[in-house]
Structures are given as C-alpha cells and as structure tokens.
mmCIF file of N, CA and C in Angstrom:
data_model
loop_
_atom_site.group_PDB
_atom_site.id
_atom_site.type_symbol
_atom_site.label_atom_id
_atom_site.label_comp_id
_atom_site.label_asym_id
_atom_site.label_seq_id
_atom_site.Cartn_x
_atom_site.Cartn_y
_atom_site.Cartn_z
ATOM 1 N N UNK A 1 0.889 36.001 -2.350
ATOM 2 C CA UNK A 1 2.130 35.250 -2.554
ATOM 3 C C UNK A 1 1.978 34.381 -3.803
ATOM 4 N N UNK A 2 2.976 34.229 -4.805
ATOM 5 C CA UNK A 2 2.760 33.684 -5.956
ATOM 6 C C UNK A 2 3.600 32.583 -5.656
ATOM 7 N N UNK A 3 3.052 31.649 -6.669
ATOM 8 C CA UNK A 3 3.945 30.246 -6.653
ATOM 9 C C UNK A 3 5.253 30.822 -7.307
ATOM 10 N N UNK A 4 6.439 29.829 -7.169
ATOM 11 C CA UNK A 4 7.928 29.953 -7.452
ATOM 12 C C UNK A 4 7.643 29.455 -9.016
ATOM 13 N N UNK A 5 8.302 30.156 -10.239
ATOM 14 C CA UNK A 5 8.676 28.925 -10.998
ATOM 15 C C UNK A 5 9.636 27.973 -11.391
ATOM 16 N N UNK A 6 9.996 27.162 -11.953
ATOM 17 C CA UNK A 6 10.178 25.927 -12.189
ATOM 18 C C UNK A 6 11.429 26.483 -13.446
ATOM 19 N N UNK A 7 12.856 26.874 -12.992
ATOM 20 C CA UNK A 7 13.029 27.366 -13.517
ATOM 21 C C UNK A 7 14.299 26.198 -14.990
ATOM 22 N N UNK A 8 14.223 25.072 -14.222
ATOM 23 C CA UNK A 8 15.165 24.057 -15.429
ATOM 24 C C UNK A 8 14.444 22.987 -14.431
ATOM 25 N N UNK A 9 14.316 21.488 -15.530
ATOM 26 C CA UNK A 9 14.442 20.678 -15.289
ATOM 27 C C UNK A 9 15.137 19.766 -16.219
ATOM 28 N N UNK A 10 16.035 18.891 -15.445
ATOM 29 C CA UNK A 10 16.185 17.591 -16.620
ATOM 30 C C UNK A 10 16.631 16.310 -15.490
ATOM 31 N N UNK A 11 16.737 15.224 -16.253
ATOM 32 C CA UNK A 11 17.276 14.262 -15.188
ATOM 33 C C UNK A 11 17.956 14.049 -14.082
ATOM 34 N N UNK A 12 16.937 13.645 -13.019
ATOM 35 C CA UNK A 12 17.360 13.958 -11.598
ATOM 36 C C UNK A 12 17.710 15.104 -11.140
ATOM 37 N N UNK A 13 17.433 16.332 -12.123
ATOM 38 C CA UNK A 13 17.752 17.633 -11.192
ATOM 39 C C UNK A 13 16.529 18.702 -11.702
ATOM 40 N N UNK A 14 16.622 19.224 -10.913
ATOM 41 C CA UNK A 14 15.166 20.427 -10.777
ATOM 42 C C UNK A 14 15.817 21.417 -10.136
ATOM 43 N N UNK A 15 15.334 22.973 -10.714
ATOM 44 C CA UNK A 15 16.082 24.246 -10.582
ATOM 45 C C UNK A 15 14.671 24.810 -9.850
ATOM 46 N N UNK A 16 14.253 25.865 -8.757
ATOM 47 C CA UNK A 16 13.189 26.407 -8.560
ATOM 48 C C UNK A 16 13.743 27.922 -8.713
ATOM 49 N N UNK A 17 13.078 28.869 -9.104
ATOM 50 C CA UNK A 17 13.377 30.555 -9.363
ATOM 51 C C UNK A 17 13.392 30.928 -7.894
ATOM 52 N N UNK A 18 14.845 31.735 -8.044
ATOM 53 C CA UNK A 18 14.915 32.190 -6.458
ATOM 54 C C UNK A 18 15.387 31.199 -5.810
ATOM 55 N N UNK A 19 15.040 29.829 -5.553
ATOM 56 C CA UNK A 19 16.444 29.022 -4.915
ATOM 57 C C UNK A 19 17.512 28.740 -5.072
ATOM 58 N N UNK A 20 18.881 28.407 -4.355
ATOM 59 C CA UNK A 20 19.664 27.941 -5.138
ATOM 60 C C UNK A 20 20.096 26.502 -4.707
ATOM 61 N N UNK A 21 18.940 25.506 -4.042
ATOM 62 C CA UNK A 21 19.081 24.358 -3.869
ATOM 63 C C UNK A 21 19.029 23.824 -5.223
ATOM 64 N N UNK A 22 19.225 22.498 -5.877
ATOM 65 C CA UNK A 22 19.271 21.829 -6.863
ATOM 66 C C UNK A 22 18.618 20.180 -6.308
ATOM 67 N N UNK A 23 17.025 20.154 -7.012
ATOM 68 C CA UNK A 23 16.458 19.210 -5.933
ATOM 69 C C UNK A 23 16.786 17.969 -7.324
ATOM 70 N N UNK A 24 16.205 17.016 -6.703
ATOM 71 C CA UNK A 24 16.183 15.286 -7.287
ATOM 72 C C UNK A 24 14.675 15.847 -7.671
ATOM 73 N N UNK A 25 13.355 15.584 -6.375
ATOM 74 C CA UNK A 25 12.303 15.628 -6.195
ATOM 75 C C UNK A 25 11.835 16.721 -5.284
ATOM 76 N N UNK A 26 10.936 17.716 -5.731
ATOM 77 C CA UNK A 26 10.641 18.776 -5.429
ATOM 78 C C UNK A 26 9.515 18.725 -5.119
ATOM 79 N N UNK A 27 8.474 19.732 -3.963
ATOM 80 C CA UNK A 27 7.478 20.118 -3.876
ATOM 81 C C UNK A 27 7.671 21.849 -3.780
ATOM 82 N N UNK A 28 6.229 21.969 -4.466
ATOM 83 C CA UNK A 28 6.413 23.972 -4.511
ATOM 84 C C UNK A 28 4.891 24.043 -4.149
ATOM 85 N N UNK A 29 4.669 25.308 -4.057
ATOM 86 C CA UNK A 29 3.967 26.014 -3.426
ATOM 87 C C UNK A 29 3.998 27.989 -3.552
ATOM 88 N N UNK A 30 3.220 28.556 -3.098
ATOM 89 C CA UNK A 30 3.033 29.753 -3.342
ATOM 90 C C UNK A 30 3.950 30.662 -2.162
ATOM 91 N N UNK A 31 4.998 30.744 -2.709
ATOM 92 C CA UNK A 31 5.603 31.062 -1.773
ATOM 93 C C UNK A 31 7.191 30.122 -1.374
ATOM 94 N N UNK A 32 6.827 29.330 -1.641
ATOM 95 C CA UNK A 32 8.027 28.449 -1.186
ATOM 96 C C UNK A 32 8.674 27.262 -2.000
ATOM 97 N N UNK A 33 9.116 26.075 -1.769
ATOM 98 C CA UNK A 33 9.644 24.964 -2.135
ATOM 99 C C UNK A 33 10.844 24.346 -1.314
ATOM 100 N N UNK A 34 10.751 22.504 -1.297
ATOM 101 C CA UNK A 34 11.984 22.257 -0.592
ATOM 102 C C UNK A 34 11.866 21.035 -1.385
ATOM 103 N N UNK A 35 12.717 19.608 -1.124
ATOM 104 C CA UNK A 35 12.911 18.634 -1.326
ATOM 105 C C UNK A 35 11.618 17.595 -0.769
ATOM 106 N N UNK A 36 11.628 17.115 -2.293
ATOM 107 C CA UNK A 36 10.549 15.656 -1.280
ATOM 108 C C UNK A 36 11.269 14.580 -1.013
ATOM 109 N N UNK A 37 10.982 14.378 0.128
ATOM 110 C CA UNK A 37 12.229 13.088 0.616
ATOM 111 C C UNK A 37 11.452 12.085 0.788
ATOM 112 N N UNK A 38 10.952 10.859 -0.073
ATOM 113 C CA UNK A 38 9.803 9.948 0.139
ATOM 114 C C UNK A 38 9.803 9.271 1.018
ATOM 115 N N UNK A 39 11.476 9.201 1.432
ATOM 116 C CA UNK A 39 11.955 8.529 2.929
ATOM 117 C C UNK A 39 10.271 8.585 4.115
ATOM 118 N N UNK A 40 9.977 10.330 4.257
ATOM 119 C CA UNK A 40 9.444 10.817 5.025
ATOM 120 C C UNK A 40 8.107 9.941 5.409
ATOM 121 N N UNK A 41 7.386 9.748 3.777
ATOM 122 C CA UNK A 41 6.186 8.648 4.188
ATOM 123 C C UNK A 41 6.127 7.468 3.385
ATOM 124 N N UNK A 42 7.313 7.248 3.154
ATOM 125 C CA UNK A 42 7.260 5.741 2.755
ATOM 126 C C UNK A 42 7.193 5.548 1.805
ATOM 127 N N UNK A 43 7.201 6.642 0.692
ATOM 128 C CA UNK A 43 6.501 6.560 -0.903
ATOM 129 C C UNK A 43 7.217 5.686 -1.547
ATOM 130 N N UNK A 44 6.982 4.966 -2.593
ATOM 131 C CA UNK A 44 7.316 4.026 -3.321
ATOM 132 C C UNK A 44 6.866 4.370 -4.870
ATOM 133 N N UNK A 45 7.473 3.859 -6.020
ATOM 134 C CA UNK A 45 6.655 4.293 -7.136
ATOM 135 C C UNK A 45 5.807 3.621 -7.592
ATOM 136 N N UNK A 46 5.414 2.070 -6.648
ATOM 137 C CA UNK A 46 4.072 1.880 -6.689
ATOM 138 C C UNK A 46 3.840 1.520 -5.167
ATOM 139 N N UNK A 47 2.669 1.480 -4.342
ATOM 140 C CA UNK A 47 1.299 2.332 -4.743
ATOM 141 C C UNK A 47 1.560 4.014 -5.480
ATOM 142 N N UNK A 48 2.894 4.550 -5.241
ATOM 143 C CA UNK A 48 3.136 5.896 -5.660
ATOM 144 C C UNK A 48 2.591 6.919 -4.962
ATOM 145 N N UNK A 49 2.417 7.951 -4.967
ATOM 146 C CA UNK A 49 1.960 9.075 -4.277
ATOM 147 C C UNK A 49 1.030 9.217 -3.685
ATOM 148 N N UNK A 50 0.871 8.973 -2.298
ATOM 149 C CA UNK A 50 0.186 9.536 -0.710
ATOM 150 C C UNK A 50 0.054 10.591 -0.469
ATOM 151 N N UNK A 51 -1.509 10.934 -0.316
ATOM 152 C CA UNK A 51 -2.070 11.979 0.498
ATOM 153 C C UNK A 51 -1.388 12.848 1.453
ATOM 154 N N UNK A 52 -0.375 11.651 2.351
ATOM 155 C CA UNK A 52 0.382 12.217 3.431
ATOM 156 C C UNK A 52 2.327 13.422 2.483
ATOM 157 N N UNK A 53 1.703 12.871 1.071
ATOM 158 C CA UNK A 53 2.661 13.102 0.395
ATOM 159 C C UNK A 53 2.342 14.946 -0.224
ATOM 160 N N UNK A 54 0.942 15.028 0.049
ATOM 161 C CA UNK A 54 0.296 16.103 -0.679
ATOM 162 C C UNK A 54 -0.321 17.127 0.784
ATOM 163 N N UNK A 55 -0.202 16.530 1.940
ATOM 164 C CA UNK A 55 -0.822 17.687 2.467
ATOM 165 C C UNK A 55 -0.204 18.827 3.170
ATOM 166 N N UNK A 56 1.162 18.552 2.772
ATOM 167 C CA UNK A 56 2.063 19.979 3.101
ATOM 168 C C UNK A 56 1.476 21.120 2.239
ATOM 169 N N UNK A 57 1.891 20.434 0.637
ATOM 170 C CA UNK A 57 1.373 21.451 -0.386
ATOM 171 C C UNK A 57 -0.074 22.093 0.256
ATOM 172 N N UNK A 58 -1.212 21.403 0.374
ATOM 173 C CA UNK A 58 -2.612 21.624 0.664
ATOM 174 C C UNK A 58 -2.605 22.176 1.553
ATOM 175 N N UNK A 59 -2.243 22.578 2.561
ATOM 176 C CA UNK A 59 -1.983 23.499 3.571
ATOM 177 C C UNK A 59 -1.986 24.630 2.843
ATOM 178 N N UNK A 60 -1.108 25.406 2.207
ATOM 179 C CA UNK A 60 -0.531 26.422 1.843
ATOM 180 C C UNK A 60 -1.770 27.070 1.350
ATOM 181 N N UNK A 61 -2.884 26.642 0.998
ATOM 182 C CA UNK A 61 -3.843 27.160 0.523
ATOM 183 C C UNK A 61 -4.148 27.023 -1.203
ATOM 184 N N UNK A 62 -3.525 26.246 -2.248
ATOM 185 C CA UNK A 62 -3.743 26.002 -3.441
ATOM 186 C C UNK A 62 -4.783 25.799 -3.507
ATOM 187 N N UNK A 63 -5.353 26.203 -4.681
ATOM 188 C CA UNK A 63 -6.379 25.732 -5.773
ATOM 189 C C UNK A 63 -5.965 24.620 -6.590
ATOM 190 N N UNK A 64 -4.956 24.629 -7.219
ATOM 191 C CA UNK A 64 -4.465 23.381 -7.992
ATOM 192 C C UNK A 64 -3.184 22.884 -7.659
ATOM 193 N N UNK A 65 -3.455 21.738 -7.672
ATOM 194 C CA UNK A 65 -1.990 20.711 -7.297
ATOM 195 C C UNK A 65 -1.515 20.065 -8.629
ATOM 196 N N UNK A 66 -0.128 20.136 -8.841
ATOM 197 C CA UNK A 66 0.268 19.469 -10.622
ATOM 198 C C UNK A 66 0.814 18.469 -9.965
ATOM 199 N N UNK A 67 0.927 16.929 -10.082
ATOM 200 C CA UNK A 67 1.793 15.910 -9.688
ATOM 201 C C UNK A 67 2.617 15.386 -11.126
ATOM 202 N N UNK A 68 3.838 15.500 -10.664
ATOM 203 C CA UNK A 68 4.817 15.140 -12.119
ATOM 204 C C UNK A 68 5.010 13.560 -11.478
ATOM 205 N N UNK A 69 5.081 12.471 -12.935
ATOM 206 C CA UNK A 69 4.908 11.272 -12.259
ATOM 207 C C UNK A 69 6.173 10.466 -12.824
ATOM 208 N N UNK A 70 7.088 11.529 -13.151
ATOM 209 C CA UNK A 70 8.234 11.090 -13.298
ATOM 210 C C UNK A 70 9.317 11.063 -15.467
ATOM 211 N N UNK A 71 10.172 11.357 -15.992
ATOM 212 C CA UNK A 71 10.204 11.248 -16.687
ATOM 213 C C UNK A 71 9.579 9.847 -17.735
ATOM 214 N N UNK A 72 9.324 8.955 -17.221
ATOM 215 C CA UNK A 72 9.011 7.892 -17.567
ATOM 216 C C UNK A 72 7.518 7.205 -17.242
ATOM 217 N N UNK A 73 7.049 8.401 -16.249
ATOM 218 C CA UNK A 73 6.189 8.306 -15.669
ATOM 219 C C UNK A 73 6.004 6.206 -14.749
ATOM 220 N N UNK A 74 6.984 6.494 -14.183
ATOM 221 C CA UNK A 74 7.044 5.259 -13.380
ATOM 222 C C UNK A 74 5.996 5.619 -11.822
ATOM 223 N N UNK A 75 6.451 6.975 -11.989
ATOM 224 C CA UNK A 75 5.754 6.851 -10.114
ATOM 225 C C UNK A 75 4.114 6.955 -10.234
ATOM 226 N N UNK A 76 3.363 5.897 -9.718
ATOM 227 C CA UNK A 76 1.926 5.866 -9.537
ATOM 228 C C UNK A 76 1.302 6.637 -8.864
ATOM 229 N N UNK A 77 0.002 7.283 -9.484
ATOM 230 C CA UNK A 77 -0.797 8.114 -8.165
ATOM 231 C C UNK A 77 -2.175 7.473 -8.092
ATOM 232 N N UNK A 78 -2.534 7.103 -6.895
ATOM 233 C CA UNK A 78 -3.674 5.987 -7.071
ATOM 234 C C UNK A 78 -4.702 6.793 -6.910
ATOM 235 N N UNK A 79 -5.947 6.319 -7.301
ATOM 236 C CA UNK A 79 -7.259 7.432 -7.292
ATOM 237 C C UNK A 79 -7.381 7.711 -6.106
ATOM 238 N N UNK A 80 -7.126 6.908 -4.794
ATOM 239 C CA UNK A 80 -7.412 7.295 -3.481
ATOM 240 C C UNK A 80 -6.811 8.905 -3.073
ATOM 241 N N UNK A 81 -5.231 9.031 -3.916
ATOM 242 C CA UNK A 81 -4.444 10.091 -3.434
ATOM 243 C C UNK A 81 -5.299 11.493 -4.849
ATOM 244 N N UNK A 82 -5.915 11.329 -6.066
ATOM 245 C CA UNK A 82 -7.004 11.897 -6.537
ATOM 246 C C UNK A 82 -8.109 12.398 -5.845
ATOM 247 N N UNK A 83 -8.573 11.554 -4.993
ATOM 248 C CA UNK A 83 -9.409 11.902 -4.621
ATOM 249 C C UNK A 83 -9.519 12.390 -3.306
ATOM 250 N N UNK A 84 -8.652 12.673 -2.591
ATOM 251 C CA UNK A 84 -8.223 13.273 -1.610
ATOM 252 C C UNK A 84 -8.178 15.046 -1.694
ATOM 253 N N UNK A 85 -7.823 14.851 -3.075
ATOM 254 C CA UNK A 85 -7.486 16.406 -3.609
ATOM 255 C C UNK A 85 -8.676 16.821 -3.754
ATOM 256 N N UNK A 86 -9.456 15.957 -4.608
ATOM 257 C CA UNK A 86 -11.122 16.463 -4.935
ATOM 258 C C UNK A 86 -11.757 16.471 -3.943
ATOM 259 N N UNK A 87 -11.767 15.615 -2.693
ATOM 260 C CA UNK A 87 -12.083 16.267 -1.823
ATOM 261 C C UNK A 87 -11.813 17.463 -1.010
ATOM 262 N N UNK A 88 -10.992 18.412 -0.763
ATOM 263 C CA UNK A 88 -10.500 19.191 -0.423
ATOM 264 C C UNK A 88 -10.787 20.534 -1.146
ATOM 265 N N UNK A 89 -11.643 20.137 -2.424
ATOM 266 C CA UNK A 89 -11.704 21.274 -3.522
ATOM 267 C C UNK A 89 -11.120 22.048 -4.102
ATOM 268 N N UNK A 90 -9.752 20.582 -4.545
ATOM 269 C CA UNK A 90 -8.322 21.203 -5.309
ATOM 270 C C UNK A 90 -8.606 20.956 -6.803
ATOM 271 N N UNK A 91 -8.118 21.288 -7.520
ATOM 272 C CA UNK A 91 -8.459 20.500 -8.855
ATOM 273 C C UNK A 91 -7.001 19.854 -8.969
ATOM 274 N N UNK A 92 -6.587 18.594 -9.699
ATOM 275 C CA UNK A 92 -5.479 18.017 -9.996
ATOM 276 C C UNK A 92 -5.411 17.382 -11.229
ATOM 277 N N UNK A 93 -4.025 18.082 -11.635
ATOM 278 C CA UNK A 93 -3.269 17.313 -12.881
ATOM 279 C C UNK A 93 -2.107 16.524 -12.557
ATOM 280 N N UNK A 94 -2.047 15.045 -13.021
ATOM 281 C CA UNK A 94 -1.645 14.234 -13.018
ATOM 282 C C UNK A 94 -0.892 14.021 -14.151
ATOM 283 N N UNK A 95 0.613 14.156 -14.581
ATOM 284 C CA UNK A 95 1.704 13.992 -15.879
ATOM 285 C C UNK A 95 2.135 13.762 -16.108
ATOM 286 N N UNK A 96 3.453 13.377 -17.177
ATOM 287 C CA UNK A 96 4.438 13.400 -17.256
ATOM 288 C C UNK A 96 5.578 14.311 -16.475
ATOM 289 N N UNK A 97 6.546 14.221 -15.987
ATOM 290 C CA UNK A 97 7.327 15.600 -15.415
ATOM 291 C C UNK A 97 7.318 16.387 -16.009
ATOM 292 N N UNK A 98 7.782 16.656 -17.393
ATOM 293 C CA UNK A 98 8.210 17.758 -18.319
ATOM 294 C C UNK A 98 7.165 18.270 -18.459
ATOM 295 N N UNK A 99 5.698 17.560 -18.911
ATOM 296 C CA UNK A 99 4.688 18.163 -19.201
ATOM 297 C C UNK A 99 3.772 19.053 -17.890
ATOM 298 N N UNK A 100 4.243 18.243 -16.820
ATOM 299 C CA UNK A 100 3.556 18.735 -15.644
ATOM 300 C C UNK A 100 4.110 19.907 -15.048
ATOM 301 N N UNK A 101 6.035 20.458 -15.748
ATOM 302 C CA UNK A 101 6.632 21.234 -14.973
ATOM 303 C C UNK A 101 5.713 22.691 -15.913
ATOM 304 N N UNK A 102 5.795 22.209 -17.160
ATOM 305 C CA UNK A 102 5.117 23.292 -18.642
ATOM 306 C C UNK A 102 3.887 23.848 -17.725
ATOM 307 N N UNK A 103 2.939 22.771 -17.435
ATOM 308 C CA UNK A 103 1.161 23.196 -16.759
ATOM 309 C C UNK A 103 1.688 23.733 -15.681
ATOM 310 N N UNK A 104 2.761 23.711 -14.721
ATOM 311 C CA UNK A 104 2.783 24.128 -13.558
ATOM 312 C C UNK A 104 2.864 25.784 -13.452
ATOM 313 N N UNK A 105 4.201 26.187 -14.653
ATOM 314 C CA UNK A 105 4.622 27.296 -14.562
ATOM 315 C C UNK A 105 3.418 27.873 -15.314
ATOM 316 N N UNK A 106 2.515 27.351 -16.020
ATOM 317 C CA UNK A 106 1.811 28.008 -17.160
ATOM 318 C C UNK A 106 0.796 28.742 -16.351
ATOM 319 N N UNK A 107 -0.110 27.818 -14.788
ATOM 320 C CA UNK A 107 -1.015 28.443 -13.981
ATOM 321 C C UNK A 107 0.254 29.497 -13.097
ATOM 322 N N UNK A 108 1.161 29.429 -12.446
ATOM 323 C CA UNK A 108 1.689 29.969 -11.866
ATOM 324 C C UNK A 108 1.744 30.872 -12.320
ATOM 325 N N UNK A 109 2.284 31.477 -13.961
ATOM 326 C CA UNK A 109 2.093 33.041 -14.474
ATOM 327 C C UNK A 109 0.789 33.538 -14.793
ATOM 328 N N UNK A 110 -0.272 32.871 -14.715
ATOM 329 C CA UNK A 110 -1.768 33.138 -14.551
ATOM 330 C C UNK A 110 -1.959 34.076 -13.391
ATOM 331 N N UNK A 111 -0.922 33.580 -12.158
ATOM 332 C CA UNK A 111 -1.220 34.236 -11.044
ATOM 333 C C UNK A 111 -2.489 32.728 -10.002
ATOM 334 N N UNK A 112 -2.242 31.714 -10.876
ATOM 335 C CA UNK A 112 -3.071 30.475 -10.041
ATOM 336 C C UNK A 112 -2.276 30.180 -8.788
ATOM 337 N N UNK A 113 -3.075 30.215 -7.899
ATOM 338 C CA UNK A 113 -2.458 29.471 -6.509
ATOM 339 C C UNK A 113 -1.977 28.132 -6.478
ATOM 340 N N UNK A 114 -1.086 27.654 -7.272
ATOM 341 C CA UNK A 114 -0.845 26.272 -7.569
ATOM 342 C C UNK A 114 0.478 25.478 -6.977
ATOM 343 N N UNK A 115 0.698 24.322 -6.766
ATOM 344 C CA UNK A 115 1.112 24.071 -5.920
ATOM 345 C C UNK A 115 1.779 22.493 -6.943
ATOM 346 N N UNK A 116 2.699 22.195 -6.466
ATOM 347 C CA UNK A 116 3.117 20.801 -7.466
ATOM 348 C C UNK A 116 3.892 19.767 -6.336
ATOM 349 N N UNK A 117 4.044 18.706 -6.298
ATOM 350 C CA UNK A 117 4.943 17.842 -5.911
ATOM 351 C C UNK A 117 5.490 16.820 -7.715
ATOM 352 N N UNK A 118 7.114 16.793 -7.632
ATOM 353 C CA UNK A 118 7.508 16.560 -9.205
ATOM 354 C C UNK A 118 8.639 15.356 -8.813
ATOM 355 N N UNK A 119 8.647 14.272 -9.756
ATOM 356 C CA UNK A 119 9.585 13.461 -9.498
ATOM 357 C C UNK A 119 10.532 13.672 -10.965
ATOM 358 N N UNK A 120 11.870 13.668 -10.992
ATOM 359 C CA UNK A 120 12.320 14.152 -11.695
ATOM 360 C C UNK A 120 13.353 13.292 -12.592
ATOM 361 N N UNK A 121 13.105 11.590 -12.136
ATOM 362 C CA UNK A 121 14.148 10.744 -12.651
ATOM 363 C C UNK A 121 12.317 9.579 -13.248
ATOM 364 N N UNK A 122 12.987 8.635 -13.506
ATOM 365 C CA UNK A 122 11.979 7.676 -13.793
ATOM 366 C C UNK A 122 10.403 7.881 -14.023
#
C-alpha cells in the first residue's frame, strides 16, 4: 500500500490524491488520510504536537513521519514528541508546511512508507 499524495496545498486547505475531502489539517498515511481535529488531544500550537497526535500515523506501519509545522511555522513540536518517533524507529522531519508537503510527496514516489500529520494555516 503506498502513501496518498499531497495533491494542492495552500492556506487552510489541503487536497489529498484520490480524496475528495478538502482538509484545514491533515494526517496521511499509506493507504489512507482524514482530518486532524486537535480538538481530539488537546493540541495547541504551543506545547504543539503530541505523541498521542502521531500514533494513529505509527500504527500504520511507517518508516518516516513528515510533521508540517504550519505555514508560518507557529505550531511547536517538542523533542519529547521527536523522540517518541526515534524511539519507535521512525525517522522524522520536522518543517515548514510547503516544504514538508514537497519531502512528503518526494519519499512517497520513492515508494517510502511515509506517513505525515500537516498544519496548513499558521
């Protein structure tokens, strides 16, 4: 199963190939994608992105996780939620959105098992 790609992004909206939802904030995966609703664990854009925020993706079986940290890169990812990944024996890139959506699709046509959670405003 290959990851989806990332097929438009721009402010506050994100396109995935093959869906025809239109997300704010997205998580993908090999195989799939839905909405991240930070509602779910509380996320904030600081401390910023939780483990509990990443282990849907990590399930799925990735090798690499891309975290987009927002056009402005406002949303924080603290080393704790880094190192969660490295423990698990993910490798992770940490970005800008735009730049992180570029690395995402770039392993995805590699055929990399990669996996992203992307914030798509701030």
């Amino acid at each position: 199963m290959s990851s989806p790609e990332i097929a438009s992004l721009s402010w506050g909206q994100m396109k995935v190939k093959g869906c025809s939802t239109t997300y704010k904030d997205c998580k993908v995966w090999p195989g799939g994608s839905r909405t991240w609703d930070w509602r779910e664990t509380g996320t904030n854009h600081s401390p910023g992105v939780q483990p509990a925020d990443l282990e849907e993706v990590v399930k799925k079986g990735v090798k690499t996780v891309v975290i987009g940290r927002g056009m402005s890169e406002a949303l924080q990812v603290p080393p704790s939620t880094v190192d969660y990944l490295k423990k698990n024996g993910i490798d992770v890139l940490v970005l800008q959105t735009e730049k992180a959506v570029q690395e995402y699709n770039a392993l995805a046509a590699q055929g990399v098992k990669v996996g992203g959670v992307f914030h798509s405003t701030c």
